[in-house]
């Protein structure tokens, strides 16, 4: 008897489900795609318990005959392609013919479907891949697919499901993606009976973006458009520099109507914004690409969210060019092209690499007002007894030209601080280069440290009995503030500062899900928020120490950072994440001159924190060059 066996059909389906059905949101994605492929103009999605208990998608598409309804659950059953050539010209969202079979093998399914021509609808019930019932039923043209108890028969997978709000977050993202890709279709999403998305057919993508993201964001979106005949056409929107995020979650790419995650496109966008946004900040973009079917392969991964471009370099160039011209037609100065031959071989000056944002923004008249008002400091900002160093108020700053908002200052010579999200955590010792050593807490003492001055307005130079010390002023201050924000929370001394004008913010459906989860935490830390109708909120107050300007971006950044997938569920880690965002925002930046008093203050406060030698992201704060190494370097030992 051979040792190799052909697997039973249902087991094969469950294996396929491993790739296709990662979580409830992937079920929603597959069923939504089927509805859109069936020509639906109205799709509604209901979920319960984050999709674990129930996912129901109803559409008004072409429906299925009884015969098709039964075939649909067979493995490799599809109406969308029939021969090898079709693979080269896929114009539907689905084509693999495995989604329904896979989903049916790991859940309990009820299908209700009717075509225009049939008098009766068909009802099909399947449990764990076994057909239980086929009967007549009634409904109008279209299809309703109900998926209950996802992964009920695959306990290993069930364990991988995350909290209800995490799964809801992903489901809302999926529906958002499709709503953006198809403005002509109406979409509804409800979770446990509560509606979170409800968009009627829109005239165009701009109107749809307005329905999803609200007016605030839309005002800063610039139209993107580009073309390279025979290769690709680009349309969409991208944000002006004032609108920025700390993650790439707000970047939506669609290739021939399909939402994709793609490195080529992401890098094109980054390139388009080079020198416009500081390192670690990302734009909000909705970009649609249309390519001839043979220019792009969509059959790359079972989940169909990856594509392969035949001429990726041209696609990247077209997208980067389109983004650049969107920015410059919005009045923003951009960096030269590095992809095309024009840019090659040319030495860039420091100014080309990094255009300070104040300059950039001031070219755009409509942004002036927002910058202008943010310069005003409301009287209630307290500087005494505060760990925030606000040079505008404290008058400690050396150079009057630096009297701009912290937030808009981009460093010319040095990289701005890495963000916690993209920062590789390394041990302080590893990151210090050979000669200097990072410092152990046991060998520093505030009493013996003398501050001498600053290196490049970024590092405090100090000495103690062991040698020379370099202190990174931004991370040192970040550590001081991080401890303070955490402590403040734990002893519940809430100090906030009110915004002069409450700031309205429109959240995306998935951002709202996160906000609701962490609202209590934010309020304890000094935020005051009002939830308006739908997904609109107003920001009324922020923690006392953070700069008032950019309060809106700060909140959005916190929400972006609380990515439900990477976050531990522990309360502590949410608090730490928020404290780290606040600290990073409020800390003095590099390239900022400090007075002697301020340097002294910084060192004294740093040394009484919980961990003076590492920042909240694990970077070293202090480097030391010992007397011994100095002597050795000068051949004196
Ligand atoms: P694929 O979408 O790759 O063809 P699926 O397993 O997702 O494979 O679906 C199998 C078939 O079932 C589809 O090709 C389509 O003919 C039919 N089908 C699925 N959902 C619907 C729907 N909502 N309306 C009409 N037909 C549907
Ligand atoms: Mg499908």
XYZ file of C-alpha atoms and ligand atoms in Angstrom:
665
model
C 0.000 0.000 0.000
C 1.463 3.403 -0.896
C 2.144 5.758 1.976
C 0.811 8.723 0.025
C -2.943 9.296 0.081
C -5.141 11.803 -1.694
C -6.740 13.895 1.057
C -10.487 13.775 1.504
C -12.245 16.740 -0.123
C -13.291 18.400 3.105
C -9.838 18.188 4.620
C -8.397 19.759 1.489
C -10.921 22.564 1.855
C -9.968 23.129 5.460
C -6.343 23.352 4.435
C -7.220 25.899 1.782
C -9.258 27.733 4.405
C -6.039 28.127 6.358
C -4.837 30.516 3.704
C -8.062 32.085 2.535
C -9.847 32.502 5.846
C -7.459 33.997 8.287
C -10.044 35.745 10.440
C -13.656 36.956 10.311
C -12.650 39.957 8.191
C -11.342 37.624 5.476
C -14.755 35.953 5.320
C -16.371 39.362 4.946
C -13.885 40.189 2.213
C -14.576 37.050 0.176
C -18.334 37.346 0.421
C -18.293 41.060 -0.393
C -16.187 40.355 -3.455
C -18.697 37.784 -4.597
C -21.521 40.291 -4.173
C -19.688 42.911 -6.204
C -18.799 40.351 -8.862
C -22.507 39.502 -9.034
C -23.232 43.119 -10.001
C -24.776 44.163 -6.683
C -25.647 47.838 -6.216
C -26.482 47.437 -2.555
C -24.563 45.354 -0.052
C -25.220 45.122 3.647
C -23.053 43.389 6.203
C -24.130 42.401 9.720
C -21.811 40.882 12.251
C -22.171 39.679 15.812
C -19.351 39.223 18.302
C -16.734 40.497 15.900
C -17.897 37.990 13.307
C -17.271 34.942 15.461
C -20.901 34.270 16.069
C -22.341 35.602 12.849
C -21.462 37.241 9.563
C -24.293 37.989 7.185
C -23.894 39.633 3.808
C -26.938 40.498 1.683
C -26.787 41.761 -1.857
C -29.110 42.597 -4.723
C -26.855 41.009 -7.342
C -27.702 38.498 -10.027
C -28.189 35.594 -7.595
C -27.742 31.893 -8.359
C -29.928 29.169 -9.762
C -30.351 26.126 -7.553
C -27.857 24.179 -9.605
C -25.273 26.948 -9.277
C -26.013 27.385 -5.589
C -24.977 23.785 -4.997
C -21.955 23.942 -7.281
C -20.730 27.134 -5.647
C -19.527 25.212 -2.601
C -17.480 22.701 -4.556
C -13.759 23.133 -4.531
C -12.448 24.899 -7.644
C -15.958 25.904 -8.662
C -16.181 29.293 -10.304
C -18.220 31.047 -12.948
C -15.502 33.620 -13.499
C -12.848 31.824 -15.503
C -12.888 28.641 -17.541
C -9.591 28.309 -19.404
C -5.933 29.031 -18.850
C -6.020 32.129 -21.075
C -8.604 33.702 -18.773
C -6.010 33.834 -16.018
C -4.118 36.421 -18.015
C -7.115 38.746 -18.149
C -8.931 38.594 -14.843
C -11.577 41.265 -14.633
C -13.515 39.990 -11.622
C -12.495 40.168 -7.974
C -12.777 36.415 -7.498
C -11.428 33.732 -9.818
C -9.941 30.975 -7.672
C -13.227 29.233 -6.939
C -12.174 28.261 -3.443
C -13.608 30.877 -1.085
C -17.062 29.425 -0.540
C -15.763 25.858 -0.270
C -13.158 26.956 2.260
C -15.516 29.045 4.369
C -18.146 26.288 4.331
C -15.612 23.767 5.621
C -14.940 25.751 8.799
C -18.357 27.185 9.715
C -22.121 26.732 9.543
C -23.515 28.323 6.419
C -26.920 29.303 5.209
C -27.278 30.532 1.642
C -30.407 32.173 0.331
C -30.310 33.147 -3.316
C -32.565 33.957 -6.230
C -32.054 34.949 -9.853
C -34.307 37.237 -11.841
C -35.625 34.348 -13.946
C -36.400 31.869 -11.161
C -39.718 32.015 -9.370
C -38.395 30.641 -6.089
C -35.287 31.287 -4.111
C -33.015 28.466 -3.006
C -31.956 27.836 0.559
C -28.856 25.770 1.255
C -27.569 24.797 4.701
C -24.033 23.461 5.134
C -22.263 22.571 8.380
C -18.533 22.049 8.494
C -18.575 21.297 4.775
C -21.496 18.815 4.965
C -24.599 19.629 2.964
C -27.517 19.481 5.436
C -30.464 20.907 3.585
C -31.587 22.245 0.231
C -35.038 23.756 -0.044
C -37.256 26.378 -1.673
C -37.531 29.736 -0.017
C -38.626 33.274 -0.757
C -36.627 36.411 -1.335
C -36.125 39.088 -3.969
C -33.357 38.786 -6.539
C -29.978 38.599 -4.896
C -28.050 36.584 -2.354
C -27.815 36.434 1.419
C -25.015 34.390 2.869
C -24.938 33.784 6.616
C -21.816 32.364 8.238
C -22.190 31.251 11.846
C -19.692 29.922 14.384
C -16.589 30.488 12.344
C -13.855 27.926 13.054
C -16.216 25.887 15.271
C -14.546 22.710 14.029
C -10.958 24.005 13.892
C -10.088 24.880 17.489
C -6.515 25.830 16.618
C -7.756 28.602 14.348
C -10.419 29.673 16.770
C -7.742 30.420 19.328
C -6.113 32.882 16.980
C -9.125 35.141 16.894
C -8.579 38.364 18.792
C -10.887 40.505 20.849
C -14.258 41.506 19.461
C -13.145 45.081 18.874
C -9.999 43.968 17.068
C -11.996 41.777 14.709
C -14.525 44.587 14.239
C -11.698 46.940 13.403
C -10.553 44.652 10.601
C -14.065 44.092 9.326
C -14.696 47.843 9.213
C -11.428 48.245 7.291
C -12.480 45.699 4.692
C -15.860 47.327 4.157
C -14.164 50.730 3.968
C -11.814 49.460 1.256
C -14.631 48.195 -0.910
C -16.770 51.253 -0.272
C -13.901 53.393 -1.549
C -13.348 51.221 -4.587
C -16.990 51.280 -5.628
C -18.632 54.685 -5.097
C -21.580 53.537 -7.221
C -22.582 50.844 -4.730
C -24.262 51.446 -1.384
C -22.715 49.758 1.647
C -23.933 49.173 5.161
C -22.145 47.640 8.101
C -23.681 46.873 11.483
C -22.105 45.220 14.445
C -24.400 43.724 17.096
C -27.217 45.747 15.558
C -25.329 49.038 15.691
C -24.613 50.657 12.387
C -21.072 51.861 11.770
C -21.041 52.401 8.013
C -23.937 53.499 5.860
C -23.111 55.054 2.522
C -25.512 55.610 -0.339
C -24.358 55.583 -3.975
C -21.993 58.475 -4.603
C -21.257 60.401 -7.787
C -17.514 59.868 -7.602
C -14.656 58.850 -5.389
C -14.396 62.313 -3.838
C -17.967 62.177 -2.642
C -17.436 58.638 -1.363
C -14.294 59.706 0.497
C -16.359 62.450 2.068
C -18.979 59.892 3.172
C -16.311 57.704 4.739
C -13.770 60.155 6.136
C -15.766 63.330 6.614
C -15.212 66.925 5.612
C -12.066 67.610 7.632
C -9.892 65.229 5.778
C -11.419 65.938 2.425
C -10.396 69.567 2.636
C -6.772 68.597 2.668
C -6.948 66.038 -0.110
C -5.308 66.953 -3.392
C -6.389 65.246 -6.621
C -3.843 62.853 -8.118
C -3.795 62.022 -11.772
C -1.243 60.494 -14.108
C -0.950 58.377 -17.189
C 1.598 56.353 -19.116
C -0.084 55.094 -22.213
C -0.210 51.326 -22.482
C 1.115 50.775 -18.965
C -1.021 52.434 -16.359
C -3.352 55.229 -15.429
C -3.449 56.716 -11.934
C -6.302 58.603 -10.285
C -7.118 59.406 -6.701
C -6.415 61.694 -3.807
C -3.547 62.336 -1.495
C -3.199 64.536 1.531
C -1.531 67.910 1.859
C 1.436 67.854 4.247
C -0.494 69.104 7.274
C -2.538 65.904 7.283
C -0.275 63.109 8.357
C -0.294 59.808 10.142
C 2.236 57.803 12.049
C 1.362 54.596 10.227
C 0.602 53.605 6.673
C -2.884 52.427 7.599
C -4.518 55.339 5.834
C -3.031 54.491 2.461
C -5.387 52.754 0.134
C -4.233 51.352 -3.180
C -6.559 49.818 -5.718
C -5.405 48.020 -8.811
C -8.149 47.522 -11.372
C -10.680 47.943 -8.575
C -8.973 45.505 -6.238
C -7.663 46.688 -2.865
C -4.026 45.661 -2.635
C -1.053 45.968 -0.360
C 1.938 46.547 -2.485
C 5.515 47.553 -1.860
C 6.008 49.134 -5.270
C 3.067 51.457 -4.746
C 3.922 52.214 -1.135
C 7.465 53.151 -2.091
C 6.182 55.299 -4.955
C 4.096 57.239 -2.474
C 6.998 57.642 -0.066
C 9.113 58.853 -2.944
C 6.449 61.343 -4.005
C 6.478 62.809 -0.486
C 10.230 62.743 -0.056
C 11.352 65.997 1.513
C 7.754 66.961 2.171
C 6.895 64.840 5.176
C 9.308 64.145 8.015
C 10.682 60.665 8.407
C 8.153 58.447 10.167
C 5.121 60.414 8.971
C 2.847 59.110 6.281
C 0.206 60.691 4.081
C -3.426 59.722 3.718
C -3.899 58.514 0.169
C -6.489 56.811 -1.936
C -4.879 55.789 -5.211
C -6.524 53.929 -8.063
C -4.508 52.299 -10.803
C -5.925 51.021 -14.036
C -3.682 48.722 -16.049
C -4.235 46.494 -19.054
C -4.957 43.047 -17.607
C -1.751 41.609 -18.988
C 0.341 44.249 -17.226
C -0.489 42.897 -13.802
C -0.710 39.423 -12.293
C -3.326 39.127 -9.567
C -2.862 35.409 -9.037
C -0.071 35.779 -6.509
C -1.599 34.870 -3.176
C -4.807 33.051 -2.111
C -6.073 36.156 -0.329
C -5.643 38.113 -3.608
C -4.369 41.243 -1.861
C -1.007 41.099 -3.577
C -0.237 41.756 -7.204
C 2.800 41.610 -9.406
C 3.409 44.322 -11.977
C 5.018 43.412 -15.251
C 6.785 46.765 -15.352
C 6.950 47.757 -11.712
C 9.561 50.443 -12.219
C 7.383 52.323 -14.683
C 4.354 51.976 -12.421
C 6.356 53.366 -9.530
C 7.576 56.278 -11.585
C 4.105 57.153 -12.832
C 2.633 57.067 -9.328
C 5.484 59.048 -7.759
C 5.244 61.642 -10.544
C 1.485 61.921 -10.151
C 1.825 62.398 -6.387
C 4.539 64.999 -6.845
C 2.501 66.990 -9.304
C -0.545 66.750 -7.026
C 1.564 68.254 -4.260
C 3.085 70.960 -6.397
C -0.232 71.956 -7.894
C -1.315 72.302 -4.277
C 1.617 74.661 -3.812
C 3.981 72.257 -2.089
C 7.625 72.157 -3.102
C 8.761 68.590 -3.679
C 12.106 66.865 -4.046
C 13.510 65.876 -7.436
C 12.694 62.521 -8.886
C 15.096 59.745 -7.956
C 13.551 57.042 -10.070
C 13.721 58.599 -13.477
C 16.981 59.128 -15.286
C 16.653 62.871 -14.719
C 17.418 62.476 -11.065
C 20.200 59.932 -11.378
C 23.775 60.801 -10.676
C 22.941 64.212 -9.386
C 24.426 65.094 -6.009
C 21.701 66.367 -3.811
C 22.270 69.226 -1.461
C 21.081 68.975 2.093
C 18.288 71.370 1.237
C 17.013 69.146 -1.493
C 16.840 66.205 0.798
C 14.822 67.893 3.446
C 12.672 70.897 2.754
C 11.650 72.414 6.062
C 7.958 72.165 6.345
C 7.242 75.715 7.399
C 8.422 76.815 4.001
C 6.409 74.165 2.313
C 3.247 74.983 4.105
C 3.477 78.700 3.667
C 3.315 78.319 -0.061
C -0.241 77.141 0.327
C -2.476 80.079 1.197
C -5.318 78.091 2.721
C -3.031 76.567 5.335
C -1.785 79.887 6.600
C -4.731 80.503 8.811
C -4.359 77.226 10.631
C -0.678 77.833 11.276
C -1.413 81.373 12.378
C -3.872 80.435 15.062
C -1.732 77.635 16.376
C 1.033 80.044 17.221
C -1.115 81.632 19.864
C -0.491 80.349 23.336
C -3.577 80.342 25.489
C -2.992 81.883 28.901
C -3.698 78.721 30.840
C -0.532 76.935 29.697
C 1.456 76.351 32.834
C 5.173 76.236 32.612
C 6.180 76.238 36.247
C 6.165 72.820 37.718
C 5.912 71.385 34.273
C 8.131 68.909 32.582
C 7.436 70.327 29.221
C 9.991 72.677 27.877
C 8.195 75.290 25.897
C 10.794 77.694 24.593
C 8.198 80.106 23.309
C 6.988 80.795 26.772
C 10.004 80.094 28.870
C 12.133 82.485 26.860
C 15.032 80.126 27.223
C 15.601 79.735 23.594
C 18.724 81.237 22.097
C 17.712 81.824 18.528
C 14.562 83.856 17.848
C 14.235 82.207 14.446
C 13.478 78.966 16.211
C 10.364 80.464 17.619
C 8.102 78.247 15.629
C 5.935 75.372 16.608
C 7.801 72.266 17.658
C 5.718 70.157 15.490
C 6.481 71.881 12.266
C 10.193 71.961 12.778
C 12.002 69.499 10.634
C 15.578 68.901 11.286
C 17.948 69.773 8.501
C 20.972 67.729 9.418
C 19.791 64.818 11.459
C 17.066 62.313 11.107
C 14.152 63.159 13.331
C 13.587 60.631 16.052
C 12.372 57.255 14.911
C 8.775 56.491 15.775
C 8.021 53.722 18.168
C 6.160 51.871 15.473
C 8.993 51.526 13.060
C 11.802 51.541 15.514
C 13.827 48.418 15.828
C 14.301 47.876 19.527
C 17.932 47.288 20.175
C 19.830 46.938 23.331
C 21.503 50.186 24.266
C 24.851 48.469 24.295
C 24.540 47.167 20.741
C 23.618 50.490 19.337
C 26.495 52.386 20.844
C 29.453 52.353 18.565
C 32.780 50.976 19.572
C 34.466 53.804 21.338
C 31.651 55.245 23.352
C 29.679 53.098 25.715
C 26.123 53.420 26.844
C 25.888 54.125 30.492
C 24.595 51.914 33.268
C 22.374 53.599 35.755
C 24.677 52.605 38.584
C 27.517 54.711 37.266
C 25.868 58.075 36.850
C 25.024 60.502 39.560
C 23.512 63.893 39.163
C 25.819 65.373 41.796
C 28.953 64.675 39.841
C 27.734 65.590 36.353
C 28.662 68.951 34.895
C 26.926 70.089 31.736
C 29.201 71.921 29.333
C 27.156 72.675 26.273
C 25.470 71.196 23.238
C 26.707 69.358 20.213
C 24.853 70.434 17.067
C 22.041 71.756 19.223
C 21.024 68.145 19.703
C 23.180 66.417 22.295
C 24.104 67.696 25.710
C 27.836 67.467 26.371
C 28.625 66.737 29.987
C 31.484 65.420 32.098
C 31.736 63.456 35.288
C 34.577 61.784 37.109
C 34.603 58.850 34.668
C 34.931 60.882 31.493
C 32.807 62.515 28.842
C 29.035 62.052 28.506
C 26.752 62.716 25.555
C 23.054 62.925 26.308
C 20.442 62.827 23.563
C 18.233 65.758 24.543
C 15.107 64.512 22.820
C 15.118 61.015 24.266
C 16.184 62.286 27.680
C 13.209 64.611 27.783
C 11.027 61.877 26.354
C 11.985 59.604 29.238
C 11.212 62.332 31.780
C 7.799 62.970 30.258
C 6.974 59.318 29.722
C 7.453 58.652 33.416
C 5.422 61.685 34.256
C 2.484 60.739 32.029
C 2.402 57.253 33.406
C 2.671 58.414 36.979
C 0.033 61.038 36.487
C -2.324 58.430 35.231
C -1.719 56.066 38.093
C -2.304 58.662 40.788
C -5.158 60.149 38.771
C -4.080 63.753 38.986
C -5.580 64.989 35.808
C -4.375 68.247 34.402
C -5.640 69.302 31.028
C -5.454 72.380 28.945
C -8.465 73.396 26.959
C -8.150 74.183 23.301
C -9.123 77.727 22.427
C -11.567 76.335 19.948
C -12.826 72.766 20.254
C -11.406 70.934 17.282
C -13.791 68.790 15.227
C -12.333 65.519 13.977
C -13.918 63.003 11.654
C -12.835 59.456 12.336
C -12.867 56.536 9.969
C -15.049 53.598 11.029
C -12.054 51.636 12.249
C -10.556 54.581 14.123
C -13.848 55.020 15.943
C -13.732 51.400 17.072
C -10.318 51.957 18.617
C -11.330 55.260 20.167
C -14.300 53.722 21.917
C -12.024 51.118 23.392
C -9.449 53.543 24.773
C -11.653 56.528 25.551
C -11.527 55.979 29.304
C -7.773 55.758 29.223
C -7.469 58.960 27.191
C -9.735 60.835 29.568
C -7.698 59.746 32.530
C -4.631 61.140 30.849
C -6.177 64.538 30.357
C -7.948 64.377 27.021
C -11.476 65.645 26.825
C -13.538 64.489 23.905
C -17.106 64.843 22.865
C -18.636 62.195 20.636
C -20.931 63.893 18.158
C -23.231 62.220 15.725
C -21.929 59.332 13.678
C -18.138 59.290 13.512
C -17.580 62.970 14.295
C -15.920 63.885 17.546
C -14.679 67.138 19.028
C -11.426 67.487 20.873
C -11.864 69.933 23.740
C -8.780 69.480 25.880
C -5.431 67.710 25.825
C -2.976 66.792 28.605
C -1.377 69.863 30.123
C 2.112 69.296 28.813
C 1.644 68.623 25.136
C 1.860 71.429 22.602
C -1.594 72.662 21.688
C -0.916 72.987 18.039
C -1.235 69.703 16.286
C -3.535 68.378 19.033
C -5.664 66.839 16.343
C -2.734 65.082 14.709
C -1.634 63.881 18.125
C -4.938 62.181 18.788
C -4.983 60.605 15.343
C -1.423 59.443 15.843
C -2.323 57.798 19.130
C -5.240 55.998 17.512
C -3.030 54.858 14.651
C -0.415 53.597 17.033
C -2.836 51.509 19.016
C -2.857 48.990 16.208
C -5.006 46.182 17.529
C -2.842 43.497 15.997
C 0.456 44.362 17.543
C -0.886 45.558 20.852
C -0.993 43.335 23.850
C -4.410 43.320 25.391
C -3.063 44.363 28.773
C -4.298 47.701 30.003
C -0.788 48.681 30.886
C 0.434 48.506 27.370
C -2.323 50.790 26.081
C -1.385 53.276 28.756
C 2.283 52.980 27.898
C 1.553 53.458 24.214
C -0.384 56.624 24.885
C 2.226 57.908 27.328
C 4.965 57.241 24.770
C 3.080 59.152 22.065
C 2.482 62.084 24.383
C 6.071 62.117 25.562
C 7.449 62.001 22.053
C 5.183 64.839 21.021
C 5.941 67.074 23.976
C 9.683 66.467 24.265
C 12.169 69.011 22.962
C 13.352 68.118 19.526
C 16.875 67.723 18.349
C 18.310 70.828 16.712
C 17.015 73.001 19.449
C 19.360 75.240 21.379
C 19.137 74.841 25.154
C 20.303 77.181 27.875
C 22.644 76.043 30.636
C 19.761 76.019 33.136
C 17.683 73.857 30.870
C 20.494 71.360 30.368
C 21.066 71.188 34.103
C 17.354 70.721 34.677
C 17.237 67.986 32.069
C 20.083 66.018 33.646
C 18.705 66.340 37.158
C 15.246 65.249 36.156
C 16.497 62.465 33.936
C 18.443 60.857 36.719
C 15.410 60.492 38.947
C 13.313 58.720 36.309
C 12.596 55.011 36.369
C 15.169 54.278 33.692
C 17.480 57.217 32.943
C 19.657 55.318 30.515
C 17.051 54.028 28.076
C 14.170 55.809 26.384
C 10.628 54.373 26.279
C 11.450 52.794 22.916
C 14.614 51.157 24.182
C 17.156 53.538 22.739
C 20.137 54.652 24.814
C 19.899 58.083 26.348
C 23.473 58.594 27.509
C 26.722 57.607 25.843
C 30.059 57.753 27.619
C 33.637 58.102 26.486
C 35.697 57.001 29.478
C 38.923 58.605 30.639
C 40.592 55.292 30.003
C 39.449 55.213 26.380
C 40.386 58.818 25.884
C 43.859 58.139 27.244
C 44.168 55.033 25.162
C 43.086 57.006 22.098
C 45.854 59.504 22.697
C 48.382 56.717 23.372
C 48.823 57.816 26.936
C 48.039 54.535 28.643
P -14.856 32.721 -7.004
O -15.396 33.998 -6.473
O -13.391 32.690 -7.006
O -15.448 32.346 -8.322
P -16.219 31.566 -4.761
O -16.015 30.298 -4.031
O -16.066 32.810 -4.012
O -15.249 31.563 -6.002
O -17.658 31.559 -5.388
C -18.028 30.492 -6.262
C -19.086 30.944 -7.242
O -20.316 31.167 -6.575
C -18.783 32.246 -7.938
O -17.965 32.045 -9.079
C -20.175 32.750 -8.318
O -20.586 32.209 -9.530
C -21.065 32.170 -7.229
N -21.427 33.176 -6.218
C -20.865 33.319 -4.999
N -21.423 34.333 -4.319
C -22.354 34.858 -5.132
C -23.299 35.951 -4.999
N -23.349 36.716 -3.890
N -24.122 36.201 -6.027
C -24.074 35.442 -7.154
N -23.229 34.419 -7.324
C -22.387 34.110 -6.340
Mg -15.212 34.685 -4.573
